[in-house]
Amino acid sequence: MTLEADGREVRITNPDRVVFPRTGHTKGDLVAYYRAVAEGALRGVDGRPVILKRFVHGVDQEAFFQKRAPSKRPAWIEVAELSYPSGRTADEVVIRDVAALLWTVNLGCVDLNPHPVRAGDLDHPDELRIDLDPVPGVGWDQIVGVAFVAREVLERHGLTAWPKTSGSRGFHVYARIEARWAFRDVRRAAEAVAREVERRAPGIATSRWWKEERQGVFVDYNQNARDRTVASAYSVRPTGLVSTPLTWDEVERRRPSEFTMDSVPERYAEIGDPWAAMEDEAGSLEALLELADSQEPRPQAPKGEGRRKPVMPLIEIARAETRDEAMAGFERWKARHPEVAGRLEPADVLVDSMRGRSSAWTRIRVNLQHVPEAERPAQEPLEVDYDPWSGR
């Protein structure tokens, strides 16, 4: 199938291939969705380098991450050379128009994952991103409550807060900023927001870095680091839901499940993009950096011999290439330790999506804090022991 966009021809391969097995949506459906919301989707990625997160076999299979633009690409696909903390560089795709957007989707990119910088200035972000990540068992009302506190903190310090669903369990709050601060300062400002949210909403919000120490909603400030990307506005997520910009009036009364590939184009045609004015609202980080300077130093994490020593009683269950393999290993572990499993709270099961060489892998750990010390099982050989750096 060949489409015309921006005066260019974009070839869509295998448009009938099912990408979402649960709903039956195909690649052609995904392309049609992005065409319908193209103006809003481009606003989220325009001029930004993107990491290609490719679901070449559909969303029920693990994606692989491709930083470097394919060597075989149309001459009109722009790239920008990014430098990473590792010292490596990568020529990443830059999306500026509908043709480039559709070409990227054709590669198997279900969601779009841009960096918070523009290609013209790769060292100074123009977005501050707050990712609200609830621990298991936290309900939507609590997430929304923390989102409003984050809004208060941002606006109290001179920035306009823009809310959107994440398309998963969490929630995103963005602020457009002037592109004149380095990554380290933007991350420091975001951490100041997180700590202030935690201070204002103790018990329901946390800025604690270590996952086993979190309770409630984690205000994730590290999404502002140089090597991080976040699914952009109007991105379709592997869940089948859409990361959808909202007005603040909608945040309390709408639910993430309402925003799908089928419903969002209709909403977009009816009301347009709630984030349309974002470009006119770039603010200063000075007040947040002053807040960061005023905050007490964060206590240093306890250290062991060369590695951090956890303050919680953790054991590791599995390291697996896929989430399904990891969860199957966890089920085997629970079958061997049924009484221990019965004492675990939802937040005690730590399921981490980890980044390997070019794909995600899954780690499962268990926090035994609710298990009497005498009944805690020792660390055992892993149920699944996948090495993400060398393969199986």
Tab-separated table of C-alpha atoms in Angstrom:
chain	number	residue	atom	x	y	z
A	1	MET	CA	0.000	0.000	0.000
A	2	THR	CA	1.373	3.419	-0.954
A	3	LEU	CA	0.140	6.660	0.642
A	4	GLU	CA	0.743	10.246	-0.362
A	5	ALA	CA	1.712	12.698	2.370
A	6	ASP	CA	3.449	16.056	2.164
A	7	GLY	CA	4.005	15.499	-1.543
A	8	ARG	CA	5.883	12.265	-0.889
A	9	GLU	CA	4.987	8.630	-1.366
A	10	VAL	CA	5.148	6.474	1.756
A	11	ARG	CA	5.051	2.710	1.291
A	12	ILE	CA	3.153	0.791	3.967
A	13	THR	CA	4.179	-2.858	4.006
A	14	ASN	CA	1.821	-5.613	5.199
A	15	PRO	CA	-1.064	-3.294	6.132
A	16	ASP	CA	-3.274	-6.288	6.994
A	17	ARG	CA	-0.827	-7.691	9.551
A	18	VAL	CA	-2.463	-7.830	12.983
A	19	VAL	CA	-0.537	-5.675	15.465
A	20	PHE	CA	-2.987	-5.903	18.384
A	21	PRO	CA	-4.114	-9.535	18.685
A	22	ARG	CA	-6.581	-8.769	21.488
A	23	THR	CA	-8.589	-6.294	19.411
A	24	GLY	CA	-7.628	-7.364	15.895
A	25	HIS	CA	-6.301	-3.925	14.916
A	26	THR	CA	-3.860	-4.086	12.008
A	27	LYS	CA	-0.902	-2.011	10.875
A	28	GLY	CA	-3.253	-0.345	8.413
A	29	ASP	CA	-5.527	0.634	11.297
A	30	LEU	CA	-2.546	2.065	13.172
A	31	VAL	CA	-1.475	4.120	10.158
A	32	ALA	CA	-5.050	5.406	9.707
A	33	TYR	CA	-5.142	6.415	13.372
A	34	TYR	CA	-1.931	8.440	13.120
A	35	ARG	CA	-3.158	10.146	9.949
A	36	ALA	CA	-6.349	11.176	11.754
A	37	VAL	CA	-4.504	12.773	14.706
A	38	ALA	CA	-1.375	13.781	12.794
A	39	GLU	CA	-1.353	17.440	13.816
A	40	GLY	CA	-1.465	16.589	17.527
A	41	ALA	CA	0.929	13.663	17.211
A	42	LEU	CA	3.427	15.855	15.354
A	43	ARG	CA	3.184	18.488	18.074
A	44	GLY	CA	4.563	15.887	20.477
A	45	VAL	CA	7.535	14.890	18.319
A	46	ASP	CA	8.148	17.802	15.943
A	47	GLY	CA	11.863	18.274	15.364
A	48	ARG	CA	12.793	15.843	18.122
A	49	PRO	CA	15.069	12.805	17.749
A	50	VAL	CA	13.158	9.606	18.513
A	51	ILE	CA	14.185	6.145	19.621
A	52	LEU	CA	12.544	3.541	17.399
A	53	LYS	CA	10.668	1.086	19.601
A	54	ARG	CA	9.743	-1.572	17.073
A	55	PHE	CA	7.069	-4.231	17.551
A	56	VAL	CA	7.844	-6.165	14.410
A	57	HIS	CA	5.741	-9.177	15.476
A	58	GLY	CA	2.895	-7.341	17.183
A	59	VAL	CA	2.433	-6.011	20.702
A	60	ASP	CA	2.192	-9.458	22.287
A	61	GLN	CA	5.900	-9.943	21.510
A	62	GLU	CA	8.731	-7.940	23.069
A	63	ALA	CA	9.769	-4.794	21.231
A	64	PHE	CA	13.348	-4.062	20.308
A	65	PHE	CA	14.854	-0.610	20.653
A	66	GLN	CA	16.731	0.930	17.771
A	67	LYS	CA	18.559	4.184	18.405
A	68	ARG	CA	20.231	4.429	15.023
A	69	ALA	CA	18.160	5.278	11.975
A	70	PRO	CA	18.039	2.458	9.407
A	71	SER	CA	20.795	2.800	6.830
A	72	LYS	CA	18.249	2.178	4.095
A	73	ARG	CA	15.871	5.095	4.410
A	74	PRO	CA	14.400	7.727	2.109
A	75	ALA	CA	16.600	10.734	1.471
A	76	TRP	CA	13.949	12.949	3.048
A	77	ILE	CA	14.213	11.274	6.474
A	78	GLU	CA	16.155	13.649	8.712
A	79	VAL	CA	18.546	12.428	11.405
A	80	ALA	CA	20.376	14.065	14.297
A	81	GLU	CA	23.489	12.775	16.050
A	82	LEU	CA	22.883	12.305	19.760
A	83	SER	CA	25.616	11.728	22.328
A	84	TYR	CA	24.889	9.399	25.240
A	85	PRO	CA	26.429	9.299	28.735
A	86	SER	CA	28.253	6.103	27.673
A	87	GLY	CA	30.215	8.158	25.151
A	88	ARG	CA	28.500	6.508	22.209
A	89	THR	CA	26.631	8.431	19.550
A	90	ALA	CA	23.667	7.567	17.353
A	91	ASP	CA	22.077	9.158	14.300
A	92	GLU	CA	18.417	9.141	15.351
A	93	VAL	CA	15.336	9.771	13.239
A	94	VAL	CA	13.820	13.258	13.467
A	95	ILE	CA	10.114	13.555	12.636
A	96	ARG	CA	8.852	16.842	11.227
A	97	ASP	CA	5.960	15.958	8.925
A	98	VAL	CA	3.241	13.397	8.262
A	99	ALA	CA	5.361	11.494	5.736
A	100	ALA	CA	8.137	10.910	8.280
A	101	LEU	CA	5.536	10.024	10.920
A	102	LEU	CA	3.929	7.349	8.745
A	103	TRP	CA	7.311	6.014	7.606
A	104	THR	CA	8.247	5.560	11.281
A	105	VAL	CA	4.982	3.781	12.074
A	106	ASN	CA	5.566	1.446	9.137
A	107	LEU	CA	8.787	0.266	10.807
A	108	GLY	CA	6.651	-1.269	13.555
A	109	CYS	CA	6.709	1.704	15.935
A	110	VAL	CA	3.412	1.589	17.817
A	111	ASP	CA	4.222	4.456	20.166
A	112	LEU	CA	6.542	7.404	19.557
A	113	ASN	CA	9.420	7.975	21.960
A	114	PRO	CA	11.053	11.390	21.516
A	115	HIS	CA	13.834	12.997	23.507
A	116	PRO	CA	12.989	16.270	25.294
A	117	VAL	CA	15.240	18.270	22.955
A	118	ARG	CA	14.983	19.632	19.428
A	119	ALA	CA	17.411	18.683	16.674
A	120	GLY	CA	18.654	22.261	16.517
A	121	ASP	CA	19.888	22.202	20.134
A	122	LEU	CA	20.536	18.738	21.523
A	123	ASP	CA	21.999	19.895	24.840
A	124	HIS	CA	19.163	22.040	26.196
A	125	PRO	CA	15.752	20.402	26.781
A	126	ASP	CA	12.603	22.402	26.181
A	127	GLU	CA	10.326	20.057	28.152
A	128	LEU	CA	10.194	19.063	31.783
A	129	ARG	CA	8.457	15.709	32.152
A	130	ILE	CA	6.901	14.264	35.302
A	131	ASP	CA	5.904	10.595	35.087
A	132	LEU	CA	3.526	9.461	37.832
A	133	ASP	CA	4.169	5.749	38.331
A	134	PRO	CA	1.820	4.036	40.825
A	135	VAL	CA	2.940	1.001	42.787
A	136	PRO	CA	0.663	-2.049	42.387
A	137	GLY	CA	-2.598	-1.663	44.256
A	138	VAL	CA	-2.827	2.122	43.910
A	139	GLY	CA	-6.131	3.330	42.459
A	140	TRP	CA	-6.819	5.950	39.827
A	141	ASP	CA	-8.201	8.502	42.305
A	142	GLN	CA	-4.881	8.556	44.157
A	143	ILE	CA	-2.957	9.012	40.900
A	144	VAL	CA	-5.215	11.925	39.990
A	145	GLY	CA	-4.736	13.453	43.431
A	146	VAL	CA	-0.965	13.405	42.990
A	147	ALA	CA	-1.302	14.865	39.481
A	148	PHE	CA	-3.118	17.893	40.905
A	149	VAL	CA	-0.426	18.359	43.530
A	150	ALA	CA	2.211	18.257	40.768
A	151	ARG	CA	0.222	20.901	38.919
A	152	GLU	CA	0.165	23.104	42.027
A	153	VAL	CA	3.931	22.803	42.452
A	154	LEU	CA	4.696	23.576	38.808
A	155	GLU	CA	2.337	26.537	38.636
A	156	ARG	CA	3.502	27.876	41.999
A	157	HIS	CA	6.977	28.024	40.423
A	158	GLY	CA	5.953	29.760	37.215
A	159	LEU	CA	5.297	26.881	34.802
A	160	THR	CA	2.106	25.807	33.039
A	161	ALA	CA	1.261	22.139	33.651
A	162	TRP	CA	-0.098	20.016	30.804
A	163	PRO	CA	-1.741	16.668	31.726
A	164	LYS	CA	-2.093	13.488	29.690
A	165	THR	CA	-2.832	9.862	30.281
A	166	SER	CA	0.141	7.568	29.809
A	167	GLY	CA	-1.766	4.857	27.964
A	168	SER	CA	-0.765	2.498	30.770
A	169	ARG	CA	-1.243	2.600	34.554
A	170	GLY	CA	0.381	5.960	35.166
A	171	PHE	CA	-0.059	9.602	34.245
A	172	HIS	CA	2.123	12.311	32.705
A	173	VAL	CA	2.435	15.994	33.524
A	174	TYR	CA	4.551	18.117	31.173
A	175	ALA	CA	5.790	21.693	31.294
A	176	ARG	CA	7.235	23.569	28.340
A	177	ILE	CA	10.451	25.371	29.329
A	178	GLU	CA	12.857	27.763	27.688
A	179	ALA	CA	15.684	25.801	26.045
A	180	ARG	CA	18.536	27.320	28.033
A	181	TRP	CA	19.284	24.838	30.830
A	182	ALA	CA	21.420	21.702	30.578
A	183	PHE	CA	20.034	18.227	31.233
A	184	ARG	CA	21.494	18.106	34.744
A	185	ASP	CA	19.622	21.286	35.698
A	186	VAL	CA	16.341	20.121	34.189
A	187	ARG	CA	16.625	16.824	36.051
A	188	ARG	CA	17.468	18.691	39.262
A	189	ALA	CA	14.394	20.886	38.792
A	190	ALA	CA	12.228	17.816	38.191
A	191	GLU	CA	13.596	16.163	41.328
A	192	ALA	CA	12.742	19.326	43.262
A	193	VAL	CA	9.165	19.007	41.975
A	194	ALA	CA	9.049	15.362	43.056
A	195	ARG	CA	10.346	16.107	46.544
A	196	GLU	CA	7.940	19.016	46.977
A	197	VAL	CA	5.003	16.856	45.834
A	198	GLU	CA	6.055	14.230	48.370
A	199	ARG	CA	6.243	16.899	51.092
A	200	ARG	CA	2.762	18.182	50.257
A	201	ALA	CA	1.197	14.731	49.854
A	202	PRO	CA	2.950	12.451	52.362
A	203	GLY	CA	1.840	8.868	52.274
A	204	ILE	CA	0.300	9.021	48.795
A	205	ALA	CA	3.272	10.337	46.798
A	206	THR	CA	6.932	9.391	46.951
A	207	SER	CA	10.171	10.533	45.360
A	208	ARG	CA	12.124	7.558	46.712
A	209	TRP	CA	14.390	6.157	44.052
A	210	TRP	CA	14.598	2.533	45.177
A	211	LYS	CA	11.509	0.654	44.106
A	212	GLU	CA	11.185	-1.489	47.216
A	213	GLU	CA	10.974	1.646	49.380
A	214	ARG	CA	8.092	3.246	47.492
A	215	GLN	CA	4.531	3.561	48.680
A	216	GLY	CA	1.758	5.216	46.699
A	217	VAL	CA	2.624	7.073	43.499
A	218	PHE	CA	6.264	7.482	42.495
A	219	VAL	CA	6.931	10.937	41.065
A	220	ASP	CA	9.540	9.872	38.527
A	221	TYR	CA	11.932	12.716	37.805
A	222	ASN	CA	14.595	10.641	36.063
A	223	GLN	CA	12.677	10.742	32.780
A	224	ASN	CA	14.510	14.045	32.309
A	225	ALA	CA	17.930	12.392	32.022
A	226	ARG	CA	19.798	12.664	28.720
A	227	ASP	CA	19.230	9.053	27.684
A	228	ARG	CA	15.512	8.824	28.561
A	229	THR	CA	12.465	9.054	26.337
A	230	VAL	CA	8.741	9.075	27.134
A	231	ALA	CA	5.798	8.048	24.943
A	232	SER	CA	4.565	11.268	23.378
A	233	ALA	CA	1.111	12.787	23.097
A	234	TYR	CA	-1.295	10.715	20.974
A	235	SER	CA	1.013	7.695	21.037
A	236	VAL	CA	-0.788	4.377	20.876
A	237	ARG	CA	0.585	2.138	23.595
A	238	PRO	CA	1.010	-1.651	23.531
A	239	THR	CA	-2.035	-1.771	25.833
A	240	GLY	CA	-4.153	-0.532	22.916
A	241	LEU	CA	-4.857	2.682	24.827
A	242	VAL	CA	-3.694	6.115	23.722
A	243	SER	CA	-1.531	8.545	25.688
A	244	THR	CA	-4.064	11.360	25.450
A	245	PRO	CA	-3.713	15.063	26.285
A	246	LEU	CA	-6.490	16.303	28.575
A	247	THR	CA	-7.732	19.543	30.012
A	248	TRP	CA	-7.440	19.782	33.789
A	249	ASP	CA	-11.259	19.840	33.990
A	250	GLU	CA	-11.271	16.374	32.422
A	251	VAL	CA	-8.625	14.785	34.629
A	252	GLU	CA	-10.922	13.826	37.504
A	253	ARG	CA	-13.902	12.684	35.457
A	254	ARG	CA	-12.282	10.765	32.599
A	255	ARG	CA	-10.590	7.369	32.724
A	256	PRO	CA	-7.679	6.035	30.644
A	257	SER	CA	-9.800	3.186	29.283
A	258	GLU	CA	-11.911	5.739	27.383
A	259	PHE	CA	-9.042	6.711	25.096
A	260	THR	CA	-8.457	4.140	22.363
A	261	MET	CA	-7.441	4.038	18.707
A	262	ASP	CA	-11.137	4.097	17.852
A	263	SER	CA	-12.322	6.847	20.186
A	264	VAL	CA	-9.447	9.351	20.105
A	265	PRO	CA	-9.786	10.326	16.404
A	266	GLU	CA	-13.461	11.124	17.019
A	267	ARG	CA	-12.561	13.174	20.089
A	268	TYR	CA	-9.807	14.948	18.158
A	269	ALA	CA	-12.152	15.849	15.315
A	270	GLU	CA	-14.681	17.192	17.804
A	271	ILE	CA	-12.562	19.205	20.258
A	272	GLY	CA	-9.094	19.446	18.704
A	273	ASP	CA	-5.920	19.200	20.742
A	274	PRO	CA	-6.036	20.406	24.379
A	275	TRP	CA	-2.274	20.961	24.126
A	276	ALA	CA	-2.470	23.215	21.058
A	277	ALA	CA	-1.312	26.295	23.011
A	278	MET	CA	1.649	24.575	24.677
A	279	GLU	CA	4.239	26.173	22.389
A	280	ASP	CA	3.201	29.621	23.664
A	281	GLU	CA	3.763	28.705	27.323
A	282	ALA	CA	7.520	28.163	27.649
A	283	GLY	CA	8.605	29.160	31.160
A	284	SER	CA	11.695	29.565	33.296
A	285	LEU	CA	13.318	26.978	35.570
A	286	GLU	CA	14.828	29.580	37.875
A	287	ALA	CA	12.187	29.265	40.613
A	288	LEU	CA	12.396	25.465	40.632
A	289	LEU	CA	16.184	25.556	40.787
A	290	GLU	CA	15.908	27.904	43.760
A	291	LEU	CA	13.556	25.369	45.339
A	292	ALA	CA	16.120	22.625	44.676
A	293	ASP	CA	18.816	24.703	46.396
A	294	SER	CA	16.582	25.195	49.439
A	295	GLN	CA	15.781	21.522	49.950
A	296	GLU	CA	17.699	19.459	52.459
A	297	PRO	CA	20.300	17.110	50.963
A	298	ARG	CA	18.789	13.757	50.170
A	299	PRO	CA	20.120	11.009	52.476
A	300	GLN	CA	22.698	8.837	50.776
A	301	ALA	CA	21.609	5.292	50.036
A	302	PRO	CA	23.356	2.717	52.231
A	303	LYS	CA	26.225	0.987	50.486
A	304	GLY	CA	27.550	-2.526	50.660
A	305	GLU	CA	30.859	-3.711	49.298
A	306	GLY	CA	30.849	-2.055	45.905
A	307	ARG	CA	27.063	-2.273	45.545
A	308	ARG	CA	24.098	-0.693	47.244
A	309	LYS	CA	22.842	-2.755	50.144
A	310	PRO	CA	19.018	-2.863	50.097
A	311	VAL	CA	17.308	-1.695	53.270
A	312	MET	CA	14.403	-4.078	52.591
A	313	PRO	CA	14.549	-7.904	52.650
A	314	LEU	CA	14.639	-8.577	48.922
A	315	ILE	CA	15.058	-11.815	47.028
A	316	GLU	CA	15.243	-12.166	43.278
A	317	ILE	CA	12.989	-14.633	41.504
A	318	ALA	CA	13.623	-14.378	37.777
A	319	ARG	CA	15.440	-12.632	34.968
A	320	ALA	CA	13.681	-13.451	31.732
A	321	GLU	CA	13.664	-12.440	28.098
A	322	THR	CA	9.909	-11.932	28.212
A	323	ARG	CA	7.444	-10.889	30.870
A	324	ASP	CA	5.424	-14.099	30.382
A	325	GLU	CA	8.503	-16.243	31.106
A	326	ALA	CA	9.276	-14.193	34.215
A	327	MET	CA	5.700	-14.429	35.519
A	328	ALA	CA	5.644	-18.186	34.883
A	329	GLY	CA	8.792	-18.474	36.998
A	330	PHE	CA	7.158	-16.400	39.722
A	331	GLU	CA	4.138	-18.727	39.706
A	332	ARG	CA	6.463	-21.716	40.200
A	333	TRP	CA	8.130	-19.921	43.115
A	334	LYS	CA	4.732	-19.180	44.707
A	335	ALA	CA	3.714	-22.825	44.334
A	336	ARG	CA	6.787	-23.826	46.352
A	337	HIS	CA	6.178	-21.136	48.984
A	338	PRO	CA	2.383	-20.811	49.265
A	339	GLU	CA	2.343	-19.469	52.828
A	340	VAL	CA	4.898	-16.798	52.005
A	341	ALA	CA	3.041	-15.877	48.808
A	342	GLY	CA	-0.132	-15.434	50.822
A	343	ARG	CA	1.505	-12.753	52.951
A	344	LEU	CA	2.698	-10.614	50.073
A	345	GLU	CA	1.026	-7.272	49.379
A	346	PRO	CA	0.653	-6.140	45.737
A	347	ALA	CA	3.479	-3.621	46.176
A	348	ASP	CA	5.807	-6.361	47.468
A	349	VAL	CA	6.080	-7.932	44.013
A	350	LEU	CA	8.580	-5.847	42.055
A	351	VAL	CA	8.293	-6.417	38.312
A	352	ASP	CA	10.882	-4.372	36.434
A	353	SER	CA	11.137	-3.844	32.696
A	354	MET	CA	14.870	-3.559	32.122
A	355	ARG	CA	16.722	-2.308	29.043
A	356	GLY	CA	19.182	-4.737	27.457
A	357	ARG	CA	21.377	-4.304	24.393
A	358	SER	CA	18.472	-3.642	22.053
A	359	SER	CA	15.388	-4.991	23.778
A	360	ALA	CA	13.620	-5.009	27.116
A	361	TRP	CA	13.830	-7.899	29.535
A	362	THR	CA	11.983	-8.574	32.800
A	363	ARG	CA	13.234	-8.944	36.340
A	364	ILE	CA	11.067	-10.052	39.251
A	365	ARG	CA	12.009	-9.497	42.877
A	366	VAL	CA	10.013	-9.975	46.066
A	367	ASN	CA	10.063	-7.749	49.121
A	368	LEU	CA	9.592	-9.959	52.181
A	369	GLN	CA	8.817	-7.072	54.546
A	370	HIS	CA	5.388	-8.520	55.436
A	371	VAL	CA	6.746	-12.013	56.082
A	372	PRO	CA	7.992	-12.783	59.636
A	373	GLU	CA	11.768	-12.971	59.592
A	374	ALA	CA	11.850	-16.601	60.691
A	375	GLU	CA	9.607	-17.571	57.766
A	376	ARG	CA	11.455	-15.733	55.018
A	377	PRO	CA	12.895	-18.049	52.366
A	378	ALA	CA	16.514	-17.620	51.422
A	379	GLN	CA	17.695	-16.539	48.005
A	380	GLU	CA	17.430	-19.538	45.679
A	381	PRO	CA	18.702	-20.150	42.159
A	382	LEU	CA	16.663	-18.023	39.795
A	383	GLU	CA	13.587	-19.612	38.254
A	384	VAL	CA	14.671	-18.084	34.953
A	385	ASP	CA	18.241	-16.860	34.538
A	386	TYR	CA	18.442	-14.890	31.309
A	387	ASP	CA	21.575	-12.904	30.497
A	388	PRO	CA	20.401	-9.844	28.545
A	389	TRP	CA	23.928	-8.951	27.532
A	390	SER	CA	24.957	-12.214	25.903
A	391	GLY	CA	21.648	-13.918	25.029
A	392	ARG	CA	20.404	-17.247	26.278
